[in-house]
C-alpha cells in the first residue's frame, strides 16, 4: 500500500489513502466505462483572475470531428518595447528575464522585444500553466487544441500529433488523426513494476499498443485521444508516476547511469538525480487542478519513496530523508532558501521559475567518473559524483555546463555544442549552485530568438569565464576548481551483470526503443510484461533506448532468458555491435518536425553498414551511428562517429567524426542531401580509407576521422575509384583490445564497466614496474588491460 499526498504547492502534508494499486485500477475502470466524460474545470480560478472564458462553444458539424479554434492568449502588440518589465511579472514577482536578479549589460538583447517568440506570450498568460488549456480540455466535442494550449500542455508532459502517413493519401483521415503523445517523468530511467504495469495497460486500452523508450531514459505513450487524456494522466499519477516535467520550458527528465549497483558512487548519482527532479518540478498546482480535479494522488511519487527506502539494490548510503514529511520539508526549504542574490523571483506560485518559466528546455544528467552511459557532454548541466578517498563518502560534484544538440538547417547561428567544465562544488552547496545556474539561464537566456534560447548559446556568447562569473553572482561565492577525471567510456550495460548485493540485472537491446509485439519480429511488449508480472522487477532505461531489468535473483536468470528467447528476443551475444550502438528518434509518422524517416529506417541502415563492413574485410567492426528525422537532434547525432540527419524525403545530411566514447566533442558536417539509396556508395571510400590508413586496429572510426581531418578525407574521396576496396580483400580479425583515442597517442579508455571495488595485492617491486609502464596512464587501467590480455 502506498501513502497519498496532495498534488499541491510544496510544504503540504501527506495524507493516508487507499492502496496504490486499488486506486490506479479503479481510475482505469472508471475511465474505461466513460471514455468521453467531460473534462471538468477544477475551479473558476481563471475566470476570476483573467476575466476570460472558453472560445470553444460552437457545435460541431454533423458527422465530422471538430478541430479546436485558435485561441490567442495575448492580443498582438504593436511594439513589445512598449511593455514595461512589470507587465511580464506575476503578482509579487520582482525578478525575471526583463528584470534580472543579477545584471549583465553586455548582452545583445534585453528580453523585452519578443514579438517573434509566441511561446513567451503563451507562457506569460497561462496563469501558471492553466489557460487556455483548462477551457479547451473541458470541451469534450473537439479532437484537438489550439496553439497556445499546445505550448502549455507540453509542460504537463504531452504533445499533440497527427498521423503524417495519411497526409497525402487520406486528407479526411489525416484531419481526424489528432492524438496526443505522453512522456513520463522517469528520473534516472527507473520505473517500478507497478507503474510499468499501469503504463502497459494504458497503451493497450488507449494508446497504440506499444511503449517507446526515449533517448533521455523516459517512457512515451503514443496515440492517446483527447477525450482520454485526462483519464490517462490521472491513472499514471494514481500509480505513483507523473508526466509533469516530461516536456516544456522547464527542467526535463534527469538522467543517471542505469546500473542498479550496490556501490556508493552509483547510488549517490541515483539519489542526486531524484532530489533534483523533485527540487525543480513546477510548483504550480495546475497539474492537479487540470488532470485530477485538484484531488490528491493515490500514492506519493515513487522517486520520493526511493529517496527514503533506496531502490533495487541494497542501500549502502544514508537515505535522503526518514519519511515523506521530512523529505517534502527538506525540498521546500532548499527551494525557498534565499541568499538575497536574485535567485528567487518573488512569484508565490513559481518561486524559482517565475511567470514565464525558462526560455527553453533545461536538461541535467548525473554520473560517476568514467561512466559515460548518459552522454554527459550534451546536457545543459552535467554532474559527476566525486567521492572521498575512502570510496564511501560523497564529497561533491564536478560540474559541466552548456551542452545541447538542437540546430536548424542552413542557419549558422544555431549549432550543436558540448558542455564545458564550470568547476567543482561541495555536496552541501550543490542545490544552491544548481539554482544559481537555472536562475542565470532564466534571466539571461535569449527569449527574443527562440532558436537561440538554450543555455548553450548563453555560455557560448559570454564565454565560460564570464558565464562562471555571472553564475557566481547568483551563487554568492566562487565556484571551486575542477577535480581531474579519468578517461570516459561509453558503457551500455547490456547483458547480465552482478549488482554487488547478491542480485543481478539484465540489459536487453530494444532497437530504437520501440517496445511492441512486432508481427514478424520479437514480441517485446508481451515478454517484458510477463517478466515484470512474474518477478515484480523494476526497470531502468538507458540513454541508448534499451531496457534494464533490476534486482534479479540468480536462480531466476535461466527462466528470464527462456522467456525472452521464446518471444523472439536475441541474447546479447547475438546482437551485432552496430545495432547495440545505434539510436534514432521516432520521426515519421507522428513527429510534426520530421523531414525524413529515422526509427523506421535505422534497422535497414544498420544491416547495410554491417554488410558493407563485411565486404571490406572488417566483419564485426562497429562504430557509433545515429539518425534523426530533423536537425533538432533528439537522438544526439552530432556526437556520433557517423550520423544521418533528415533533410527531406529520403534525404540526409551526413555528420562524421564524433568520439567513440562520446567524450567531449561533436562531429562535423560532411555532406548535404545524401539519398538513402546511396548509403553504400557514399561510405565505401571513407570506410576503406579508415581500414587502410588507421594507425592500428585500435584507432576508432571517429577518432581516425578527427586525426586525418575533413580536407584530406575529401581529397581521398575525390580520387577514389569505386570498387577499389573490394580488390584483393584481406579479412581482419576483430580487434578487442583497448581503444586508442584521437591522435593515436595510446591513451585508452576503460575496457570494463562498473566500479573497481576489488583489490589485487602486489609486491612493491611489481608496483614500481607497473607505475613505470603506465606513465601518464592510470595504473588501474593498465592492470585491467594486462589482466584481460592474459585471460584471452
PDB file of C-alpha atoms in Angstrom, residues 405-416 450-452 456-457 595 630-633 638 645-647 653 655:
ATOM      1  CA  UNK A 405      22.236  19.262 -29.733  1.00  0.00           C
ATOM      2  CA  UNK A 406      19.475  21.234 -31.465  1.00  0.00           C
ATOM      3  CA  UNK A 407      20.207  23.277 -34.595  1.00  0.00           C
ATOM      4  CA  UNK A 408      18.456  24.395 -37.781  1.00  0.00           C
ATOM      5  CA  UNK A 409      19.495  23.525 -41.328  1.00  0.00           C
ATOM      6  CA  UNK A 410      21.155  26.429 -43.187  1.00  0.00           C
ATOM      7  CA  UNK A 411      21.147  28.637 -40.091  1.00  0.00           C
ATOM      8  CA  UNK A 412      24.710  29.098 -38.901  1.00  0.00           C
ATOM      9  CA  UNK A 413      23.611  30.930 -35.758  1.00  0.00           C
ATOM     10  CA  UNK A 414      22.370  27.577 -34.479  1.00  0.00           C
ATOM     11  CA  UNK A 415      24.764  24.745 -33.707  1.00  0.00           C
ATOM     12  CA  UNK A 416      25.417  21.669 -31.612  1.00  0.00           C
ATOM     13  CA  UNK A 450      13.694  31.031 -29.611  1.00  0.00           C
ATOM     14  CA  UNK A 451      16.163  29.220 -31.878  1.00  0.00           C
ATOM     15  CA  UNK A 452      18.944  30.660 -29.690  1.00  0.00           C
ATOM     16  CA  UNK A 456      24.490  26.615 -24.667  1.00  0.00           C
ATOM     17  CA  UNK A 457      24.138  29.873 -26.604  1.00  0.00           C
ATOM     18  CA  UNK A 595      11.827  15.724 -42.609  1.00  0.00           C
ATOM     19  CA  UNK A 630      15.262  16.595 -38.394  1.00  0.00           C
ATOM     20  CA  UNK A 631      18.174  18.765 -37.185  1.00  0.00           C
ATOM     21  CA  UNK A 632      16.798  19.201 -33.655  1.00  0.00           C
ATOM     22  CA  UNK A 633      18.957  16.254 -32.649  1.00  0.00           C
ATOM     23  CA  UNK A 638      26.218  15.304 -33.660  1.00  0.00           C
ATOM     24  CA  UNK A 645      20.089  13.998 -40.100  1.00  0.00           C
ATOM     25  CA  UNK A 646      16.828  14.272 -42.044  1.00  0.00           C
ATOM     26  CA  UNK A 647      16.926  16.912 -44.771  1.00  0.00           C
ATOM     27  CA  UNK A 653      22.691  15.421 -44.050  1.00  0.00           C
ATOM     28  CA  UNK A 655      27.859  14.127 -39.978  1.00  0.00           C
TER      29      UNK A 655
END
